Coordinates of C-alpha atoms in Angstrom, one line a residue:
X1 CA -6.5 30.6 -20.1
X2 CA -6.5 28.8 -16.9
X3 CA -5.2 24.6 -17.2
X4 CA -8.5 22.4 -17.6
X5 CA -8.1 18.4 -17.2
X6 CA -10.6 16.3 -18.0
X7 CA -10.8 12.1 -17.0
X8 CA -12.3 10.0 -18.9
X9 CA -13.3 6.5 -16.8
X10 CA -14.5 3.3 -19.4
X11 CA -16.0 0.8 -17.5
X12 CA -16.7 -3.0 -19.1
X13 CA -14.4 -1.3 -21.9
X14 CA -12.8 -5.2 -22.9
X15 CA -16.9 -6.4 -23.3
X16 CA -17.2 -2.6 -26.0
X17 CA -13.9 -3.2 -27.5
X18 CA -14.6 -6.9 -28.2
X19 CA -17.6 -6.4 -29.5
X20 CA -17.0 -3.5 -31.9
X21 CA -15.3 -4.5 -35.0
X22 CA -14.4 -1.3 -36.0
X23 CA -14.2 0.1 -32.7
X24 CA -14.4 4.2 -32.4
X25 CA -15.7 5.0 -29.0
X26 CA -16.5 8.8 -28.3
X27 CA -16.4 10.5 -24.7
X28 CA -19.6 12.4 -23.3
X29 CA -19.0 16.0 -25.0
X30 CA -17.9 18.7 -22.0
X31 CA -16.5 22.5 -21.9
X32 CA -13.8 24.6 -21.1
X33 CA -14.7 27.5 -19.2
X34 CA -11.9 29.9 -20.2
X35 CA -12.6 28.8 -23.7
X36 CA -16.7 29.9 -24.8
X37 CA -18.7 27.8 -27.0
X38 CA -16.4 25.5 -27.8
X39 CA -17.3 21.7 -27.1
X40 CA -14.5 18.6 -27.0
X41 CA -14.5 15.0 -26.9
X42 CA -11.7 12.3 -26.2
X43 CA -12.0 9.7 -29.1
X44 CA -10.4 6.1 -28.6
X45 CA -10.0 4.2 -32.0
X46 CA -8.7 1.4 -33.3
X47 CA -6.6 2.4 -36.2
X48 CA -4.8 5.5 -38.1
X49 CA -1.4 6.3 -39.4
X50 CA -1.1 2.7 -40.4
X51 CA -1.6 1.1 -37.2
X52 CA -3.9 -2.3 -37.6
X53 CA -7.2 -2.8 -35.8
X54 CA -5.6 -5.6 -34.4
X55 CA -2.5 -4.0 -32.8
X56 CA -3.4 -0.7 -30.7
X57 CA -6.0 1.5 -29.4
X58 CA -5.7 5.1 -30.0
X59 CA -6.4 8.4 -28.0
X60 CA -7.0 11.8 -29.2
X61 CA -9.0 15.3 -28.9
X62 CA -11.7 16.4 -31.1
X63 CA -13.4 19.6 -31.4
X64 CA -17.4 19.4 -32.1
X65 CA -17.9 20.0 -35.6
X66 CA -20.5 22.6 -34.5
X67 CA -19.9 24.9 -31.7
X68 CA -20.0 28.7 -31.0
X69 CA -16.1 29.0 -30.3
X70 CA -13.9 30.5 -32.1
X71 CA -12.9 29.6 -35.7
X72 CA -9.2 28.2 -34.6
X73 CA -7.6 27.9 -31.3
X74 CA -3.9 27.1 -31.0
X75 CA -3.5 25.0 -27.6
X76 CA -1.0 22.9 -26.2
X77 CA -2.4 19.8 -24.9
X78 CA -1.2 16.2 -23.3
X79 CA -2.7 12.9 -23.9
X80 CA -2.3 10.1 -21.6
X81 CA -3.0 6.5 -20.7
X82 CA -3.2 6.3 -17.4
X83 CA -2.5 2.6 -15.2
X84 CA -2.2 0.9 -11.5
X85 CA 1.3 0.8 -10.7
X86 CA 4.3 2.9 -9.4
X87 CA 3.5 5.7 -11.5
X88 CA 0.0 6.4 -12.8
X89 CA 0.9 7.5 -16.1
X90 CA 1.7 5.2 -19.3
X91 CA 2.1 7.1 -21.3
X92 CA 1.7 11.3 -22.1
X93 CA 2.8 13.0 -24.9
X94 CA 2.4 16.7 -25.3
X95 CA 1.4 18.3 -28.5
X96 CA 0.7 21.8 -30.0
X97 CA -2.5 21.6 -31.7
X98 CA -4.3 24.0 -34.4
X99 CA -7.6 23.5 -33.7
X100 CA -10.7 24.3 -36.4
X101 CA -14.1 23.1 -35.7
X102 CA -14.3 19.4 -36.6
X103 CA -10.3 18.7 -36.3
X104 CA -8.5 16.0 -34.4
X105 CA -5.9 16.3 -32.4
X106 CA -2.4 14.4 -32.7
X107 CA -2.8 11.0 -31.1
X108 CA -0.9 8.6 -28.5
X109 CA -1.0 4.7 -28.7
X110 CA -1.3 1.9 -26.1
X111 CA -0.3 -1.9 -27.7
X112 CA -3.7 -3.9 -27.4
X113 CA -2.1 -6.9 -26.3
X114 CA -0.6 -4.9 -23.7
X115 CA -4.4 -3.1 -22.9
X116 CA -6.1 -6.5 -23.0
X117 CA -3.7 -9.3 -22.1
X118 CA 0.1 -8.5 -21.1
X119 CA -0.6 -5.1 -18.9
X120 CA -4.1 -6.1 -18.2
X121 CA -4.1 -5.4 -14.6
X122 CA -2.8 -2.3 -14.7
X123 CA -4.7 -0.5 -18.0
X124 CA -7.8 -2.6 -16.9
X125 CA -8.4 -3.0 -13.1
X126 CA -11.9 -3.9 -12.7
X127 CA -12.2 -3.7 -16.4
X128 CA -12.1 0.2 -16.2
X129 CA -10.1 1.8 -18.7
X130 CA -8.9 5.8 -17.7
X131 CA -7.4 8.2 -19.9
X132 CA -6.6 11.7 -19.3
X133 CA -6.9 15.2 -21.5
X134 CA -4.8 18.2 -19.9
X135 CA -5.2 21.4 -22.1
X136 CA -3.1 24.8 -21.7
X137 CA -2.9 28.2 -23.9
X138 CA 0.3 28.3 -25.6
X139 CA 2.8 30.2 -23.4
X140 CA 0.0 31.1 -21.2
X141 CA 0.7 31.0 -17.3
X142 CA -1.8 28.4 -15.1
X143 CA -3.1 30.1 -12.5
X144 CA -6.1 28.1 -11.8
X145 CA -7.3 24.7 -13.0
X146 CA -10.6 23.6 -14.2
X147 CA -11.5 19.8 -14.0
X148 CA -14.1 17.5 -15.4
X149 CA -14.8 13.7 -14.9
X150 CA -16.1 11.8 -17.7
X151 CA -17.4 8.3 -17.4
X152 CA -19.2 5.9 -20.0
X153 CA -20.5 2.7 -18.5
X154 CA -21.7 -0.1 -20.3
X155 CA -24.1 -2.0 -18.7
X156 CA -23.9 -6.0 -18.4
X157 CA -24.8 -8.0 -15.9
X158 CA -23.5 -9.6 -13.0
X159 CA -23.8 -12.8 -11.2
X160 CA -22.0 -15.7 -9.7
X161 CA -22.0 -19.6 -8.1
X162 CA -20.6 -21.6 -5.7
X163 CA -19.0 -24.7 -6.8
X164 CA -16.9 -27.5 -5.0
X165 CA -14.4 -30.1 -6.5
X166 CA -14.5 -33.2 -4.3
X167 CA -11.2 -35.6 -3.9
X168 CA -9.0 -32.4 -5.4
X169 CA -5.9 -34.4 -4.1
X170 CA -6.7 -36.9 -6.4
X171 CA -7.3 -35.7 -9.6
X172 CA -5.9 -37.2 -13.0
X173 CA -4.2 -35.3 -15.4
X174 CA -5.8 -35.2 -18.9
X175 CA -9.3 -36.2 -17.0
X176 CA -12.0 -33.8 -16.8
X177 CA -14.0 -33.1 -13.1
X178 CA -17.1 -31.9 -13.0
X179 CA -17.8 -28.9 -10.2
X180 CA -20.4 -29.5 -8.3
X181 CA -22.8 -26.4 -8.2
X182 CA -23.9 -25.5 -4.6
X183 CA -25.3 -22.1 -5.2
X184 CA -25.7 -19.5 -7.7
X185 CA -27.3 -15.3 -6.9
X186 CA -29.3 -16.1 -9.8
X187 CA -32.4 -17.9 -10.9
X188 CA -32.8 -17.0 -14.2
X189 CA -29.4 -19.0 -15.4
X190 CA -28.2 -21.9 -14.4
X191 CA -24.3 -22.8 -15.2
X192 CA -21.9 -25.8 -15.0
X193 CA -18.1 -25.9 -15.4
X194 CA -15.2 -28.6 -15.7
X195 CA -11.6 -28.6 -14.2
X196 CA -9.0 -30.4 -15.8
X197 CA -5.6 -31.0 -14.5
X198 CA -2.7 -30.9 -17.5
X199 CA 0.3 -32.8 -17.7
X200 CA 2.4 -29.9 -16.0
X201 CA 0.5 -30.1 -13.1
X202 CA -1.8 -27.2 -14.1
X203 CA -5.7 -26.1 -13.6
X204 CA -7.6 -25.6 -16.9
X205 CA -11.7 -24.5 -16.2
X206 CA -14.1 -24.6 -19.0
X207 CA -17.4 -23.2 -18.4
X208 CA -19.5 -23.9 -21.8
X209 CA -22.2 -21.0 -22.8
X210 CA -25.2 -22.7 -23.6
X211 CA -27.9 -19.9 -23.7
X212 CA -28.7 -18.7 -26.7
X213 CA -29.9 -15.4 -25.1
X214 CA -26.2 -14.6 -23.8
X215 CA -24.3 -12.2 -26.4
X216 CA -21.4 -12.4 -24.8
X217 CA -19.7 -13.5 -21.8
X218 CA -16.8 -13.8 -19.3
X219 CA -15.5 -15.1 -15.9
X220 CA -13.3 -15.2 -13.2
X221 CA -12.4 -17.9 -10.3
X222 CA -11.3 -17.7 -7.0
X223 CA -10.5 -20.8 -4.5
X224 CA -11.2 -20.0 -0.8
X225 CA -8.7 -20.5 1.5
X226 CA -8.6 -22.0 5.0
X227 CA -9.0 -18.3 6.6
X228 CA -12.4 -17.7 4.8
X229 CA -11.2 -15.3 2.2
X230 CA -11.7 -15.9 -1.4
X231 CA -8.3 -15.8 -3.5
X232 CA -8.3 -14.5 -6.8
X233 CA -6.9 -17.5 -8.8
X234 CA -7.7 -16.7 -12.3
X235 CA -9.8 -15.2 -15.3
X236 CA -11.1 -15.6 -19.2
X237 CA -8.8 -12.9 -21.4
X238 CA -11.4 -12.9 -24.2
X239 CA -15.4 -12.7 -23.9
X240 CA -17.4 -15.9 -25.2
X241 CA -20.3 -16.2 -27.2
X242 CA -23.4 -18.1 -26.9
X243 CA -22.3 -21.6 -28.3
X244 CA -18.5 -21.6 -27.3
X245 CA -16.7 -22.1 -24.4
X246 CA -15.0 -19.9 -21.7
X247 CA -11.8 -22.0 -21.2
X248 CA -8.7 -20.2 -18.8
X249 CA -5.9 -21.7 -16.6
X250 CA -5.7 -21.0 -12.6
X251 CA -2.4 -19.6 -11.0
X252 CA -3.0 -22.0 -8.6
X253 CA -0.7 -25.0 -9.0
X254 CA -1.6 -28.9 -8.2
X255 CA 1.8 -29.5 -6.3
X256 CA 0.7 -26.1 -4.0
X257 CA -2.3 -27.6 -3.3
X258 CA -0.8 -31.2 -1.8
X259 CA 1.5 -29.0 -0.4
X260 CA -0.3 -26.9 1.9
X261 CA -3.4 -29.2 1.7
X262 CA -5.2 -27.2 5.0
X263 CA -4.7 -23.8 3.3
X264 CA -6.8 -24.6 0.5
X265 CA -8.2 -28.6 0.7
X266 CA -11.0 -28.8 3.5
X267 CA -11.7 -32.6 3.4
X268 CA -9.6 -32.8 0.7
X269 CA -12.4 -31.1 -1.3
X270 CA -11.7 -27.5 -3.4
X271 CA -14.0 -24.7 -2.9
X272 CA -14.3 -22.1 -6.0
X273 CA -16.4 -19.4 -6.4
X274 CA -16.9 -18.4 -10.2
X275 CA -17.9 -14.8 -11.0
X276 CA -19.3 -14.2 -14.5
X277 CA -20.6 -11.2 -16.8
X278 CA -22.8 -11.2 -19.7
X279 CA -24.7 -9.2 -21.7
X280 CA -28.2 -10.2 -23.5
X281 CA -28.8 -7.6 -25.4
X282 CA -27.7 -6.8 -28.8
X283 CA -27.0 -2.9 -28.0
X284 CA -26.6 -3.0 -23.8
X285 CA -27.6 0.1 -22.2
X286 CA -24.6 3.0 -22.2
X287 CA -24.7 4.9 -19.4
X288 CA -22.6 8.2 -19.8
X289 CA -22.4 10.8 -16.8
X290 CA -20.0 14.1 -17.0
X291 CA -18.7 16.2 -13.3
X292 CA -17.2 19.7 -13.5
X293 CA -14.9 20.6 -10.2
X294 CA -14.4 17.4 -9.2
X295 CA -11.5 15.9 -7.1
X296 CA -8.7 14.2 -9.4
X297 CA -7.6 12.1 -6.6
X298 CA -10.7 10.4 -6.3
X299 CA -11.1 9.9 -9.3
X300 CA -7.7 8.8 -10.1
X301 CA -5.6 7.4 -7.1
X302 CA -8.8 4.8 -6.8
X303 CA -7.0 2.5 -9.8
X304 CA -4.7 1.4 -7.0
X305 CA -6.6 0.9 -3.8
X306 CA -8.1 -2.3 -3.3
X307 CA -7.3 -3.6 -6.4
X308 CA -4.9 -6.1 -4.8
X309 CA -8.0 -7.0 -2.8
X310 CA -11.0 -6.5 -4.6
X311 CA -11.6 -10.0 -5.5
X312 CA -15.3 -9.7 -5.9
X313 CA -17.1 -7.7 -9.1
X314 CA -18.8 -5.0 -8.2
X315 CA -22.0 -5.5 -6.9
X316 CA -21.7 -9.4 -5.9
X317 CA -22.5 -10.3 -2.6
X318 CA -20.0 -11.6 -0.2
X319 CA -20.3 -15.4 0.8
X320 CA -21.4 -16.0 4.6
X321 CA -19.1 -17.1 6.7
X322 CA -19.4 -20.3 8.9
X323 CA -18.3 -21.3 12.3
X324 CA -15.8 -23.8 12.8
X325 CA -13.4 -22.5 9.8
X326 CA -10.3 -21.9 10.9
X327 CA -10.8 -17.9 10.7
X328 CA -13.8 -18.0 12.9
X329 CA -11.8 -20.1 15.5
X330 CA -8.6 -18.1 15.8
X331 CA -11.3 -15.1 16.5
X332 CA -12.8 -17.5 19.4
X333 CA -9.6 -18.2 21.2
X334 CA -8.3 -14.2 20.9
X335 CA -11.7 -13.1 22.5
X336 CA -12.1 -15.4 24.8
X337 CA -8.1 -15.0 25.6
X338 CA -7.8 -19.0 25.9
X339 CA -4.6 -20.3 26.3
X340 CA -2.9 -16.9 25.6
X341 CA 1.1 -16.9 26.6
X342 CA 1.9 -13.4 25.7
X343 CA 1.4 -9.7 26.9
X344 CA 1.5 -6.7 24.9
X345 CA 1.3 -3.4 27.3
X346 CA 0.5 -0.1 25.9
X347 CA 0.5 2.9 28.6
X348 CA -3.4 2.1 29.4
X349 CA -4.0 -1.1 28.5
X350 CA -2.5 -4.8 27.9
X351 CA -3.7 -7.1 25.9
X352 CA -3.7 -10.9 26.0
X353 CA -1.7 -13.2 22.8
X354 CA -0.5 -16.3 21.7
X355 CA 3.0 -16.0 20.7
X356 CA 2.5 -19.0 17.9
X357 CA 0.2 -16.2 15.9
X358 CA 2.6 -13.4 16.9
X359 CA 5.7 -15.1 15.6
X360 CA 3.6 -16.5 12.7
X361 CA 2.5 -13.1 11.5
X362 CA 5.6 -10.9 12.0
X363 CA 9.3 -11.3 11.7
X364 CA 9.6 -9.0 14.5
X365 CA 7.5 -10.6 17.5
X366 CA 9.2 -14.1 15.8
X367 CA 13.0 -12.5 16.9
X368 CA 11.9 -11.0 20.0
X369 CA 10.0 -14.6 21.7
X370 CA 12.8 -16.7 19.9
X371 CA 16.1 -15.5 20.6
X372 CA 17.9 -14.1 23.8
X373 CA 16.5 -10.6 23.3
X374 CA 14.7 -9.4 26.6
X375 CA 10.7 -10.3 25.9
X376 CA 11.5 -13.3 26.0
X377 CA 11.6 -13.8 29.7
X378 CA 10.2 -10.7 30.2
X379 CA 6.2 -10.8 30.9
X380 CA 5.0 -7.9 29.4
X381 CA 6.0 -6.6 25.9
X382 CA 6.2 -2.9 26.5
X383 CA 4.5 -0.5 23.5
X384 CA 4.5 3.3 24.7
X385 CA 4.3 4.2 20.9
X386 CA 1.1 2.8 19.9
X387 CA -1.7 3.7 21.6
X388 CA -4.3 1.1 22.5
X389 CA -7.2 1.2 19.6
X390 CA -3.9 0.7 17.4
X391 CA -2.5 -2.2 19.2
X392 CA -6.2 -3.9 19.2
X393 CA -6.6 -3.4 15.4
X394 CA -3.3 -4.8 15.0
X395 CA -4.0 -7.8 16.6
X396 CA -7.3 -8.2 15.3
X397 CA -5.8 -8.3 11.8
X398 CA -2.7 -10.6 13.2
X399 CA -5.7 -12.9 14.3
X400 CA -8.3 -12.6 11.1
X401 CA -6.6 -10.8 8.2
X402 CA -9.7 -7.9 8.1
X403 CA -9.3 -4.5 9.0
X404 CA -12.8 -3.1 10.2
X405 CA -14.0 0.5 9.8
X406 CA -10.9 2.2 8.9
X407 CA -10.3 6.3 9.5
X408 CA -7.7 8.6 8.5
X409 CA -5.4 8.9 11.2
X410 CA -6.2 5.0 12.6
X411 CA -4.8 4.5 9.3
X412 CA -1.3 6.4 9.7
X413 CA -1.3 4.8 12.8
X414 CA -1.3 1.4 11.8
X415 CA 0.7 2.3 8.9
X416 CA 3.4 2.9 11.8
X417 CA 2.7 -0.2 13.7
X418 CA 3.1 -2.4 10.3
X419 CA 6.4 -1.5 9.7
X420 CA 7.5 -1.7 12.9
X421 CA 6.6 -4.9 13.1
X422 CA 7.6 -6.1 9.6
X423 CA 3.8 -7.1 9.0
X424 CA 3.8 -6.4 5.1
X425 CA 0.3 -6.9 4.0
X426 CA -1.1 -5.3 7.0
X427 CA 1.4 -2.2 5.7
X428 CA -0.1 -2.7 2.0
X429 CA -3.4 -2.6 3.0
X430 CA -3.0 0.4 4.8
X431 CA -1.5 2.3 2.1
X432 CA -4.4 1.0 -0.2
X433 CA -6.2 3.1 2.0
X434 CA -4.2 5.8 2.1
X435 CA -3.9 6.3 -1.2
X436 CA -7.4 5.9 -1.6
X437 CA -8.6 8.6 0.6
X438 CA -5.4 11.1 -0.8
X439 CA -6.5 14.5 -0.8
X440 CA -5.7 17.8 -1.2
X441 CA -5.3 18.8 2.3
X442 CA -3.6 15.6 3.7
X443 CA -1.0 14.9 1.2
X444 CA 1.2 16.6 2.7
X445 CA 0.8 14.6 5.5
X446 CA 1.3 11.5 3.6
X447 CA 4.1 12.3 1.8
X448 CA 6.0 13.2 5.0
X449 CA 4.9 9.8 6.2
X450 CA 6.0 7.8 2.7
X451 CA 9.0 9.5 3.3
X452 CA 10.1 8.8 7.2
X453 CA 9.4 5.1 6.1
X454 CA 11.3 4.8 3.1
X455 CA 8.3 3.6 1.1
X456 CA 9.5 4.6 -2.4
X457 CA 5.7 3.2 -3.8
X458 CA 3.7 5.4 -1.3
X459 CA 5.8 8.0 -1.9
X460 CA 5.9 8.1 -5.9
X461 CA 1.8 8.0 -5.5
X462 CA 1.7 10.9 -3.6
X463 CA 4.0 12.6 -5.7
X464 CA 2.3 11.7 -8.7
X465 CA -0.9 13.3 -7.4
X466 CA 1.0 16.9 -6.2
X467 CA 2.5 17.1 -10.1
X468 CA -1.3 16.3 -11.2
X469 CA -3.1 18.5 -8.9
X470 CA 0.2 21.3 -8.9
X471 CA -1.0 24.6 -8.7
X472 CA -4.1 23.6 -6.5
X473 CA -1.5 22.2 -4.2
X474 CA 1.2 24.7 -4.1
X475 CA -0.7 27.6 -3.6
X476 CA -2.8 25.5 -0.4
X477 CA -1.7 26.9 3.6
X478 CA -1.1 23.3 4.1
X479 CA 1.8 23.2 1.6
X480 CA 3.1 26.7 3.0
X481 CA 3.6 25.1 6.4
X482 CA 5.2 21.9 4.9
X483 CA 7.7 24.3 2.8
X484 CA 8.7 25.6 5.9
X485 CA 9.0 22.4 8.1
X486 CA 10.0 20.2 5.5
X487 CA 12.6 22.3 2.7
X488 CA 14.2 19.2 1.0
X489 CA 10.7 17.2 0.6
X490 CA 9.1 20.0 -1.1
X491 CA 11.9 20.9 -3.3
X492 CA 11.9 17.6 -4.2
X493 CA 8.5 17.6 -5.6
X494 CA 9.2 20.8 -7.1
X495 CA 11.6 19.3 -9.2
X496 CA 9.4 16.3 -10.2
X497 CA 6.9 18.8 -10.8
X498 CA 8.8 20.9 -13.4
X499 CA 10.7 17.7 -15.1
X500 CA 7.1 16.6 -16.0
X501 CA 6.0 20.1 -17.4
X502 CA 9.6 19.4 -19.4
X503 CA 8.8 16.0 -21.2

């Protein structure tokens, strides 16, 4: 038979897994081509072969009790977990299964406190839970692989407010503040919350649940800092009910705050946006959607793009920003070029500075205007490598932080121009990219370019993806080409490749 994988994507799955006592949650059903009649479904439960409820989540394969397959199939499958990190997979174990209508397969186990608190960001980003099914004949070649995308949504809702702690600098410990509400997307509820500063110099929120017609309910803060950009700062572990309160500490620390009072303190006051999601219903609505054919590195390789950044839950507008923050200003003075002491020359074009923000922003421009190297007498700082859209995206993000209507190649560009200039979160968020936008015919391309600069993360993701994808990889005419350019590289994946097919 030809390899078949199937995805399964969770979403909300902490709200289900919460809320179901005796939690046995069932994929949508789907089908293996090289396998008629038969139907399957991935099954995560709570407890079997002794485990407790309260102590791990299980995954296995289940044939439909009723199906037009035959009476017993012998396959060899691999469960796994899969999470955000340097290597997608958690954990897969590979099992030879005897399959009769109705049976189960053998079963892998992820730690809930791992799932739901210790490993949370990486099993949960955006509260989306994935976990991958790959099926084989026994000691059948793979020729060809079939895919299929699962997802079950449940669906809560959304919303979020505004809220501002005046005199932050001047809070006492043990003493609860009230935030003041500003603004909130909603009408329908209103909300209040609390901040209290501990002994240790710690943020504790409490935001109580006072409507009855809540079911359950969470949140998560961020602070906005003096660039304009809302900083993730914290989040409740466990949904609330109506009647109790949402209590959770902030990452932020008092002493940072004094600290770097204009990075967080405008007028000494603390601006924190609180993003919640409840349900109010007793059974929300489960949304479940299957997709034959479709890309695994869409599907997959999203867990680690944007994550870092995506502050905001899906769906919640982003907050206007003002003139006269500090963000908006440093945008002023690099448009209008005011007061600018530095030139950066491309072949075509140069482009107008301030070596404060150069020197601030890279380590790089910092060395060249600060010690006896030659740009810093010299007028111009010459950059025949970079051509002139990447040298004005550059700056732009030296200057704001944002990247704006990002493409493929722009991206490998200023991939290029981040290391070079030692900007690391400029390099990050280019990868995010990257790695988002992974596909079959360019990850060649981006493994060459993980590889010239050394960046062992970019490069395990991309390797991860060839060992999933594999034989729709190998046998491409862009990985034919990059055999023949690039002998060691491929050989390299190659053995990753077959060390996985191994374990």
């Amino acid at each position: 038979m030809n390899g078949f994988t199937a995805v399964w994507r969770f979403e909300n799955f902490s709200y289900y897994w919460q809320k179901e006592d005796s939690a046995e949650i069932n994929s949508p059903e789907f089908r293996v081509n090289a396998i008629p009649g038969a139907r399957w479904i991935l099954k995560l439960f709570g407890t079997t072969h002794g485990f407790r409820m309260e102590d791990s989540i299980g995954l296995c394969l289940q044939r439909s009790e009723v199906d037009d397959g035959p009476d017993c199939l012998v396959l060899d499958i691999e469960l796994s977990f899969l999470v955000l990190g340097r290597s997608l997979v958690y954990t897969a174990e590979r099992f030879l299964n005897n399959f009769r209508k109705g049976d189960n397969s053998d079963a892998i186990f992820a730690m809930k406190d791992e799932v739901l608190g210790l490993m949370r960001e990486a099993f949960l980003p955006q509260d989306v839970l994935t976990v991958r099914c790959r099926m084989w004949e026994l000691d059948s070649p793979v020729m060809e692989e079939e895919q299929c995308l699962a997802r079950t949504i449940i669906g809560i809702e959304r919303a979020f407010f505004v809220g501002t702690v005046e005199n932050a600098n001047s809070l006492v410990p043990g003493l609860k503040t009230a935030v003041h509400i500003n603004s909130s997307s909603t009408d329908k509820l209103s909300f209040s919350m609390n901040i209290r500063l501990t002994d240790e110099g710690k943020f504790a929120v409490e935001i109580p649940v006072h409507y009855q017609l809540i079911k359950l309910f969470t949140a998560k803060l961020m602070i906005l800092d003096s660039f304009g950009n809302w900083q993730f700062c914290g989040q409740s572990v466990d949904w609330k009910k109506s009647g109790e309160v949402c209590e959770f500490p902030l990452t932020v620390l008092f002493e940072t705050l004094i600290s770097d009072k204009r990075q967080y303190l405008s007028k000494d006051a603390m601006m924190l946006k609180c993003e919640v999601a409840f349900d109010t219903k007793e059974e929300p609505e489960r949304i479940e959607t299957i997709d034959y054919g479709f890309d695994l590195c869409h599907s997959i390789q999203w867990m680690s793009s944007n994550v870092e950044n995506s502050n905001s839950l899906q769906g919640i507008a982003r907050v206007p920003e003002f003139s006269g923050t500090l963000k908006s200003d440093l945008i002023a003075l690099f448009k209008e070029g005011t007061l600018c002491d530095a030139k950066l020359c491309t072949e075509n074009e140069t482009f107008l500075a301030h070596k404060a923000v150069l020197c601030a922003r890279s380590p790089v421009f910092k060395r060249m205007f600060t010690s006896d190297m030659r740009e810093k007498t010299d007028e111009c700082v010459n950059i025949p490598d970079l051509d002139d859209d990447t040298v004005r995206r550059m700056l732009h993000f030296l200057y704001t932080d944002t990247i704006e209507d990002l493409q493929w190649e722009g991206a490998k560009d200023l991939y290029f121009a981040a290391d070079k200039y030692e900007i690391f979160s400029l390099k990050q968020k280019c990868a995010s990219f990257l790695k988002h936008n992974l596909q079959t015919s360019n990850c060649c391309d981006l493994l060459l370019l993980a590889d010239m600069h050394n960046d062992s993360d970019l490069k395990t993701f991309v390797l991860d993806h060839i060992i999933i994808q594999n034989q729709q990889i190998f046998l491409s005419p862009e990985w034919e080409i990059f055999i023949k350019d690039h002998i060691n590289l491929a050989a390299e994946a190659y053995s990753m490749y077959f060390k996985c097919r191994k374990t």
